[in-house]
Amino acid sequence: MKIVAADVIVASPGRNYVTLKITTDSGSHGLGDATLNGRELAVVAYLREHVCPLLIGRDARRINDVWQYLYRGAYWRRGPVTMTAIAAVDCALWDILGKETGRPVHELLGGAARDGVLVYGHASGQTLDELTDDVAHYLELGYRAIRVQAAVPGLDSTYGLHHPGTGHTYEPADGAAPADNVWHTPAYLDFAPQMMAAVRERHGYGFHLLHDVHHRLSPLEAAQLGKSLEPYRMFWIEDPTPAEDQEAFRTIRQHTTTPIATGEVFNSIWDCQTLITERLIDYIRTSVSHTGGITHLRKIFDLAALYGVRTGSHGAGDLSPVSFAAALHLDLTVPNFGIQEYMGHLDPAGEVFRTSYTFQDGYMRPGDAPGLGVEIDEEAAARYPYSPKYLPVNRLRDGSMHDW
């Protein structure tokens, strides 16, 4: 079963997505998500100029060999652009194998270890009343886990909030150049416990409560935050400090029992080796489309299982439905699954991507369609051309750059 074509499809149905479509001489095709938020065209060029030509004529069934060829066979390894491109190839090949065998990918990975995948939604608000109302909305929909974010008093803008008119989803990337946001850590540290207290006071403790810190604290500040949130029984605090320094998490761990999650900006097992093997985190959040695909992410999850670290994969709207479906198939099979992020996708993404996964009572299920269970309408995709969009940047009140 030889690869005869590898095409890159770029579209912006609500936000920018890059999709790799691999076709074989048997007539089968597979899809992989190659989206890298704010750097989409870098991956497009890497695929079109360097990867796709190397795929022609290769056996699509030799998934491990193709992965090793693209990773070990290149002098320049790792990095988000390379690993996103490799992930797209890997997922597309798993999709093809599923279609050729008539089986969903989770069956090829050893079969389901659970009946459904617990997901969490994103609640937010400009005020605490708006936030708690939004939490009520998600509870009414059946969610058992909810991430909460609210506008920090004293700051002109706060990342992670719904934009007016978008309903209960949001698109953080916007504009042809990054917007400048102003950040003030003391205001945030004072406000965060008030936010969790308001949610718990109105809605109680019958659901999981999560919060994203967005890498913005020093280790000691993150420890202070974790300690202050202990009374509210957090499921986790996410990305409390920039994760380049894995040792920094040791300081947080020594000062609080609030669970820690990190990893959505990681792209290889080496980025989280210390965090996992020394049990400095509780959840590893690497995503299938930024970490070399199903083949490599499974290795990360297997390592994490040995040390009692559970999974919590990134699943924001800047990953296409192809990526989300791939994550669900892997989530369904691993023994150390924890939770899966689910932000959903803004319209008109539904015109471009046809999916088979479903949500019910707080759980997602990937469905039984062969392969990943997602197809792309290329004619619809062509109606939504690429549109440059960037995530905001952070500055302190004195104008200096701060961590995103």
Short mmCIF file of C-alpha atoms in Angstrom, two decimals:
data_model
loop_
_atom_site.label_atom_id
_atom_site.label_comp_id
_atom_site.label_asym_id
_atom_site.label_seq_id
_atom_site.Cartn_x
_atom_site.Cartn_y
_atom_site.Cartn_z
CA MET A 1 0.00 0.00 0.00
CA LYS A 2 2.11 2.86 -1.34
CA ILE A 3 1.64 6.56 -0.71
CA VAL A 4 0.88 8.31 -4.00
CA ALA A 5 -0.04 11.81 -2.80
CA ALA A 6 0.40 14.06 0.23
CA ASP A 7 -1.54 17.33 0.09
CA VAL A 8 -1.68 20.21 2.56
CA ILE A 9 -5.04 21.95 2.97
CA VAL A 10 -5.11 25.38 4.63
CA ALA A 11 -8.45 26.87 5.65
CA SER A 12 -9.89 29.30 8.18
CA PRO A 13 -13.46 28.20 9.05
CA GLY A 14 -13.69 30.20 12.27
CA ARG A 15 -9.94 29.93 12.83
CA ASN A 16 -6.91 28.72 10.86
CA TYR A 17 -6.43 24.97 10.42
CA VAL A 18 -3.79 23.06 8.48
CA THR A 19 -4.79 19.55 7.40
CA LEU A 20 -2.54 16.94 5.79
CA LYS A 21 -4.26 14.47 3.46
CA ILE A 22 -2.30 11.36 2.48
CA THR A 23 -3.59 9.13 -0.33
CA THR A 24 -2.51 5.58 -1.19
CA ASP A 25 -2.56 3.52 -4.36
CA SER A 26 -5.40 1.48 -2.87
CA GLY A 27 -7.60 4.57 -2.93
CA SER A 28 -7.60 5.08 0.83
CA HIS A 29 -6.80 8.45 2.35
CA GLY A 30 -6.03 9.65 5.85
CA LEU A 31 -6.07 13.01 7.62
CA GLY A 32 -3.70 14.59 10.12
CA ASP A 33 -3.88 17.95 11.88
CA ALA A 34 -0.82 20.16 11.26
CA THR A 35 -2.10 23.33 12.95
CA LEU A 36 0.35 25.39 15.02
CA ASN A 37 -1.47 28.45 16.33
CA GLY A 38 0.10 31.65 15.00
CA ARG A 39 2.80 29.76 13.08
CA GLU A 40 0.59 27.77 10.72
CA LEU A 41 2.43 28.66 7.51
CA ALA A 42 5.76 27.56 8.95
CA VAL A 43 4.38 24.02 9.23
CA VAL A 44 2.79 24.30 5.79
CA ALA A 45 6.19 25.10 4.27
CA TYR A 46 7.93 22.34 6.24
CA LEU A 47 5.40 19.80 5.01
CA ARG A 48 5.20 20.91 1.39
CA GLU A 49 8.90 21.54 0.85
CA HIS A 50 10.54 18.89 3.03
CA VAL A 51 8.18 16.14 4.20
CA CYS A 52 5.53 15.45 1.56
CA PRO A 53 8.04 14.75 -1.25
CA LEU A 54 9.72 12.14 0.99
CA LEU A 55 6.47 10.28 1.58
CA ILE A 56 5.71 9.39 -2.03
CA GLY A 57 6.29 5.69 -2.67
CA ARG A 58 6.54 4.71 1.01
CA ASP A 59 4.45 1.91 2.51
CA ALA A 60 1.63 3.56 4.47
CA ARG A 61 1.35 0.52 6.75
CA ARG A 62 4.86 0.99 8.17
CA ILE A 63 3.84 3.71 10.58
CA ASN A 64 6.72 3.27 13.02
CA ASP A 65 9.31 3.23 10.25
CA VAL A 66 7.92 6.41 8.68
CA TRP A 67 7.95 8.11 12.09
CA GLN A 68 11.57 7.12 12.73
CA TYR A 69 12.54 8.15 9.20
CA LEU A 70 11.13 11.65 9.65
CA TYR A 71 12.50 12.08 13.17
CA ARG A 72 15.80 10.18 13.38
CA GLY A 73 16.57 10.56 9.71
CA ALA A 74 16.69 14.35 9.98
CA TYR A 75 19.69 16.19 11.41
CA TRP A 76 17.40 18.84 13.00
CA ARG A 77 15.13 17.18 15.52
CA ARG A 78 12.24 18.18 17.73
CA GLY A 79 10.82 21.68 17.93
CA PRO A 80 7.15 22.59 17.45
CA VAL A 81 7.26 22.93 13.65
CA THR A 82 9.00 19.60 13.05
CA MET A 83 6.94 17.65 15.57
CA THR A 84 3.64 19.12 14.37
CA ALA A 85 4.49 18.07 10.82
CA ILE A 86 5.47 14.57 11.95
CA ALA A 87 2.27 14.35 14.00
CA ALA A 88 0.16 15.13 10.95
CA VAL A 89 1.83 12.34 8.97
CA ASP A 90 1.52 9.89 11.86
CA CYS A 91 -2.18 10.51 12.48
CA ALA A 92 -2.96 10.35 8.77
CA LEU A 93 -1.27 6.94 8.55
CA TRP A 94 -3.24 5.63 11.56
CA ASP A 95 -6.38 6.94 9.87
CA ILE A 96 -5.50 5.04 6.69
CA LEU A 97 -4.77 1.83 8.60
CA GLY A 98 -8.13 2.05 10.31
CA LYS A 99 -9.97 2.58 7.04
CA GLU A 100 -8.09 -0.26 5.34
CA THR A 101 -8.95 -2.69 8.16
CA GLY A 102 -12.46 -1.34 8.72
CA ARG A 103 -11.76 -0.59 12.38
CA PRO A 104 -11.65 2.58 14.51
CA VAL A 105 -8.15 3.57 15.60
CA HIS A 106 -8.79 2.82 19.28
CA GLU A 107 -9.25 -0.85 18.38
CA LEU A 108 -5.89 -0.86 16.61
CA LEU A 109 -4.33 0.57 19.79
CA GLY A 110 -5.49 -2.36 21.87
CA GLY A 111 -9.14 -1.59 22.44
CA ALA A 112 -11.08 0.56 24.85
CA ALA A 113 -10.09 0.68 28.53
CA ARG A 114 -13.18 2.73 29.42
CA ASP A 115 -16.64 3.44 28.06
CA GLY A 116 -16.15 7.18 27.54
CA VAL A 117 -13.67 10.03 27.82
CA LEU A 118 -14.27 12.57 30.60
CA VAL A 119 -13.98 16.10 29.17
CA TYR A 120 -14.01 19.56 30.66
CA GLY A 121 -15.61 22.70 29.27
CA HIS A 122 -14.53 26.34 29.52
CA ALA A 123 -16.61 28.72 31.65
CA SER A 124 -15.74 32.39 31.98
CA GLY A 125 -17.13 35.83 32.65
CA GLN A 126 -16.32 39.51 32.93
CA THR A 127 -17.69 39.41 36.47
CA LEU A 128 -18.08 36.68 39.09
CA ASP A 129 -21.84 36.67 38.49
CA GLU A 130 -21.27 36.12 34.76
CA LEU A 131 -18.77 33.37 35.53
CA THR A 132 -21.06 31.49 37.91
CA ASP A 133 -23.91 31.81 35.41
CA ASP A 134 -21.65 30.28 32.75
CA VAL A 135 -20.72 27.44 35.11
CA ALA A 136 -24.45 26.80 35.53
CA HIS A 137 -24.76 26.60 31.72
CA TYR A 138 -22.10 23.88 31.53
CA LEU A 139 -23.61 21.94 34.43
CA GLU A 140 -26.97 22.02 32.65
CA LEU A 141 -25.30 20.58 29.55
CA GLY A 142 -24.08 17.66 31.64
CA TYR A 143 -20.41 18.53 32.13
CA ARG A 144 -18.78 16.95 35.17
CA ALA A 145 -15.62 19.06 34.94
CA ILE A 146 -15.32 22.79 34.20
CA ARG A 147 -12.39 25.15 33.76
CA VAL A 148 -13.08 28.63 35.13
CA GLN A 149 -11.52 31.97 34.18
CA ALA A 150 -12.73 35.50 34.96
CA ALA A 151 -11.63 39.07 34.32
CA VAL A 152 -9.09 40.18 36.90
CA PRO A 153 -10.20 43.48 38.50
CA GLY A 154 -7.82 46.30 37.66
CA LEU A 155 -6.65 44.82 34.34
CA ASP A 156 -7.97 46.09 31.01
CA SER A 157 -8.12 42.58 29.54
CA THR A 158 -7.81 39.00 30.75
CA TYR A 159 -6.92 36.09 28.49
CA GLY A 160 -9.26 33.11 28.31
CA LEU A 161 -12.66 34.85 28.32
CA HIS A 162 -15.50 34.49 25.85
CA HIS A 163 -15.81 37.35 23.38
CA PRO A 164 -19.24 39.02 23.19
CA GLY A 165 -21.50 37.34 20.65
CA THR A 166 -19.54 34.05 20.46
CA GLY A 167 -21.73 32.12 22.88
CA HIS A 168 -19.83 29.77 25.17
CA THR A 169 -16.72 29.30 23.04
CA TYR A 170 -13.93 31.72 22.34
CA GLU A 171 -11.16 32.33 19.83
CA PRO A 172 -8.06 33.70 21.54
CA ALA A 173 -6.16 34.48 18.33
CA ASP A 174 -7.13 37.67 16.55
CA GLY A 175 -5.70 40.42 14.34
CA ALA A 176 -2.82 40.63 11.89
CA ALA A 177 -0.37 41.34 14.74
CA PRO A 178 -0.31 40.29 18.41
CA ALA A 179 -2.29 42.50 20.78
CA ASP A 180 -0.54 43.83 23.91
CA ASN A 181 -2.16 42.77 27.19
CA VAL A 182 -1.09 44.20 30.54
CA TRP A 183 -0.47 41.77 33.40
CA HIS A 184 -0.17 42.37 37.16
CA THR A 185 0.54 39.30 39.27
CA PRO A 186 -0.48 40.70 42.71
CA ALA A 187 -3.96 41.55 41.41
CA TYR A 188 -4.33 38.03 40.03
CA LEU A 189 -3.13 36.30 43.20
CA ASP A 190 -5.60 38.32 45.26
CA PHE A 191 -8.48 37.57 42.89
CA ALA A 192 -8.04 33.86 42.09
CA PRO A 193 -9.20 32.55 45.52
CA GLN A 194 -12.23 34.85 45.37
CA MET A 195 -13.12 33.39 41.98
CA MET A 196 -12.97 29.78 43.20
CA ALA A 197 -14.88 30.66 46.39
CA ALA A 198 -17.70 32.23 44.35
CA VAL A 199 -18.01 29.14 42.13
CA ARG A 200 -18.01 26.69 45.02
CA GLU A 201 -20.39 28.80 47.11
CA ARG A 202 -23.00 28.87 44.35
CA HIS A 203 -22.53 25.43 42.80
CA GLY A 204 -20.96 23.27 45.49
CA TYR A 205 -18.41 20.49 45.15
CA GLY A 206 -20.27 18.01 42.97
CA PHE A 207 -18.09 18.61 39.90
CA HIS A 208 -14.39 18.97 39.06
CA LEU A 209 -13.00 22.51 39.07
CA LEU A 210 -9.99 23.47 36.92
CA HIS A 211 -8.09 26.69 36.29
CA ASP A 212 -5.43 27.78 33.77
CA VAL A 213 -2.61 30.04 35.01
CA HIS A 214 -1.08 30.44 31.53
CA HIS A 215 2.59 30.15 32.59
CA ARG A 216 2.52 33.57 34.26
CA LEU A 217 3.87 32.96 37.77
CA SER A 218 7.27 32.36 39.30
CA PRO A 219 7.63 29.05 41.18
CA LEU A 220 7.08 30.72 44.55
CA GLU A 221 4.10 32.69 43.26
CA ALA A 222 2.65 29.46 41.86
CA ALA A 223 3.18 27.78 45.23
CA GLN A 224 1.34 30.66 46.90
CA LEU A 225 -1.53 30.28 44.42
CA GLY A 226 -1.76 26.53 44.93
CA LYS A 227 -1.82 26.95 48.72
CA SER A 228 -4.57 29.59 48.55
CA LEU A 229 -6.74 27.33 46.36
CA GLU A 230 -6.48 24.19 48.49
CA PRO A 231 -9.84 24.79 50.25
CA TYR A 232 -11.67 24.66 46.89
CA ARG A 233 -10.56 21.13 45.97
CA MET A 234 -9.13 21.92 42.56
CA PHE A 235 -8.86 19.16 39.99
CA TRP A 236 -5.73 21.00 38.87
CA ILE A 237 -4.04 24.30 38.21
CA GLU A 238 -2.66 24.32 34.70
CA ASP A 239 0.70 25.70 33.54
CA PRO A 240 1.48 27.54 36.79
CA THR A 241 4.98 28.55 35.65
CA PRO A 242 6.97 28.43 32.39
CA ALA A 243 7.89 24.80 31.90
CA GLU A 244 11.31 25.15 30.26
CA ASP A 245 12.82 24.77 33.75
CA GLN A 246 11.45 21.41 34.84
CA GLU A 247 13.19 21.72 38.22
CA ALA A 248 11.05 24.78 39.03
CA PHE A 249 8.08 22.53 39.64
CA ARG A 250 9.88 21.03 42.62
CA THR A 251 9.41 24.32 44.49
CA ILE A 252 5.67 24.32 43.79
CA ARG A 253 5.34 20.69 44.84
CA GLN A 254 7.06 21.36 48.17
CA HIS A 255 4.55 24.03 49.18
CA THR A 256 1.09 22.90 48.06
CA THR A 257 -1.05 19.81 47.59
CA THR A 258 -3.08 21.39 44.77
CA PRO A 259 -2.61 19.11 41.70
CA ILE A 260 -0.45 20.47 38.89
CA ALA A 261 -0.92 20.03 35.13
CA THR A 262 1.40 21.16 32.36
CA GLY A 263 2.66 20.25 28.90
CA GLU A 264 0.57 21.74 26.11
CA VAL A 265 3.63 23.54 24.70
CA PHE A 266 5.80 20.41 24.88
CA ASN A 267 6.69 18.53 21.70
CA SER A 268 8.66 15.49 22.85
CA ILE A 269 9.11 13.07 25.70
CA TRP A 270 12.34 14.82 26.63
CA ASP A 271 10.44 18.00 27.55
CA CYS A 272 8.66 16.22 30.39
CA GLN A 273 11.03 13.42 31.40
CA THR A 274 12.06 15.01 34.71
CA LEU A 275 8.55 16.24 35.47
CA ILE A 276 7.19 12.71 35.10
CA THR A 277 9.94 10.54 36.54
CA GLU A 278 10.32 12.72 39.64
CA ARG A 279 6.55 13.10 40.07
CA LEU A 280 6.66 16.89 39.93
CA ILE A 281 3.31 17.06 38.12
CA ASP A 282 0.03 15.17 38.38
CA TYR A 283 -1.23 15.52 34.78
CA ILE A 284 0.68 15.66 31.49
CA ARG A 285 -1.11 17.85 28.92
CA THR A 286 0.82 17.22 25.71
CA SER A 287 -1.35 17.16 22.58
CA VAL A 288 -1.39 14.58 19.83
CA SER A 289 -0.85 17.14 17.06
CA HIS A 290 2.14 18.89 18.66
CA THR A 291 3.94 15.86 20.05
CA GLY A 292 4.67 13.70 17.06
CA GLY A 293 1.24 12.13 16.75
CA ILE A 294 -0.30 9.03 18.29
CA THR A 295 2.93 7.04 18.04
CA HIS A 296 5.02 9.40 20.16
CA LEU A 297 2.30 10.63 22.52
CA ARG A 298 1.58 7.03 23.48
CA LYS A 299 5.19 6.71 24.62
CA ILE A 300 4.78 9.78 26.83
CA PHE A 301 1.60 8.40 28.34
CA ASP A 302 3.23 5.01 28.94
CA LEU A 303 6.13 6.69 30.76
CA ALA A 304 3.66 8.72 32.82
CA ALA A 305 1.74 5.57 33.78
CA LEU A 306 4.87 4.13 35.41
CA TYR A 307 5.03 7.10 37.80
CA GLY A 308 1.37 7.64 38.61
CA VAL A 309 1.02 10.68 36.37
CA ARG A 310 -2.28 10.87 34.51
CA THR A 311 -3.15 12.34 31.13
CA GLY A 312 -4.97 15.61 30.50
CA SER A 313 -4.38 16.37 26.85
CA HIS A 314 -4.64 19.84 25.38
CA GLY A 315 -7.82 20.14 23.32
CA ALA A 316 -8.36 23.81 22.61
CA GLY A 317 -10.12 25.20 19.55
CA ASP A 318 -6.76 25.85 17.90
CA LEU A 319 -6.55 22.10 17.27
CA SER A 320 -8.80 20.88 14.49
CA PRO A 321 -11.47 18.18 14.85
CA VAL A 322 -8.95 15.76 13.32
CA SER A 323 -6.61 16.30 16.26
CA PHE A 324 -9.42 16.07 18.79
CA ALA A 325 -10.64 12.78 17.33
CA ALA A 326 -7.12 11.33 17.44
CA ALA A 327 -6.84 12.35 21.10
CA LEU A 328 -10.13 10.64 21.93
CA HIS A 329 -9.02 7.37 20.36
CA LEU A 330 -5.81 7.39 22.41
CA ASP A 331 -7.60 8.57 25.57
CA LEU A 332 -9.99 5.68 25.33
CA THR A 333 -7.18 3.12 25.48
CA VAL A 334 -4.58 4.30 28.02
CA PRO A 335 -4.77 3.01 31.62
CA ASN A 336 -3.68 6.32 33.19
CA PHE A 337 -6.23 8.57 31.49
CA GLY A 338 -7.23 11.58 33.56
CA ILE A 339 -9.30 14.06 31.55
CA GLN A 340 -9.52 15.62 28.08
CA GLU A 341 -9.91 19.32 27.31
CA TYR A 342 -12.81 20.13 25.00
CA MET A 343 -13.26 23.73 23.91
CA GLY A 344 -15.29 22.92 20.81
CA HIS A 345 -15.01 24.56 17.40
CA LEU A 346 -16.51 27.80 16.17
CA ASP A 347 -18.77 27.84 13.14
CA PRO A 348 -18.33 27.39 10.25
CA ALA A 349 -15.89 24.59 11.14
CA GLY A 350 -18.80 22.17 10.87
CA GLU A 351 -19.05 22.92 7.15
CA VAL A 352 -15.45 21.82 6.59
CA PHE A 353 -15.05 18.90 9.02
CA ARG A 354 -17.52 16.03 9.39
CA THR A 355 -17.05 14.22 12.70
CA SER A 356 -18.38 11.04 14.33
CA TYR A 357 -17.51 11.74 17.97
CA THR A 358 -20.35 12.46 20.38
CA PHE A 359 -20.90 14.08 23.81
CA GLN A 360 -23.25 12.76 26.48
CA ASP A 361 -23.42 13.21 30.24
CA GLY A 362 -19.95 14.71 30.54
CA TYR A 363 -18.19 12.13 28.36
CA MET A 364 -17.01 12.09 24.74
CA ARG A 365 -16.90 8.98 22.60
CA PRO A 366 -14.92 8.76 19.33
CA GLY A 367 -17.46 6.54 17.59
CA ASP A 368 -16.99 3.34 15.63
CA ALA A 369 -16.26 4.77 12.18
CA PRO A 370 -13.14 3.25 10.59
CA GLY A 371 -9.97 5.27 11.20
CA LEU A 372 -10.21 8.52 13.11
CA GLY A 373 -13.80 9.17 12.10
CA VAL A 374 -13.29 12.65 10.64
CA GLU A 375 -13.54 13.74 7.01
CA ILE A 376 -12.83 17.08 5.33
CA ASP A 377 -14.88 18.79 2.64
CA GLU A 378 -12.19 20.34 0.45
CA GLU A 379 -14.67 22.46 -1.52
CA ALA A 380 -15.97 23.94 1.72
CA ALA A 381 -12.41 24.46 2.95
CA ALA A 382 -11.62 26.47 -0.17
CA ARG A 383 -14.35 28.94 0.76
CA TYR A 384 -12.43 29.94 3.89
CA PRO A 385 -8.91 31.10 2.96
CA TYR A 386 -6.11 31.54 5.46
CA SER A 387 -6.40 34.66 7.62
CA PRO A 388 -3.38 35.83 9.69
CA LYS A 389 -4.21 35.75 13.41
CA TYR A 390 -2.02 35.93 16.49
CA LEU A 391 -2.32 35.22 20.17
CA PRO A 392 -1.81 38.27 22.41
CA VAL A 393 1.45 39.04 24.22
CA ASN A 394 1.85 40.07 27.85
CA ARG A 395 3.58 43.12 29.24
CA LEU A 396 3.90 44.30 32.82
CA ARG A 397 2.72 47.73 33.87
CA ASP A 398 6.21 49.14 33.28
CA GLY A 399 6.06 48.02 29.65
CA SER A 400 8.48 45.07 29.90
CA MET A 401 7.64 41.71 28.33
CA HIS A 402 6.20 39.00 30.53
CA ASP A 403 5.58 35.29 30.00
CA TRP A 404 2.61 34.49 27.80
#
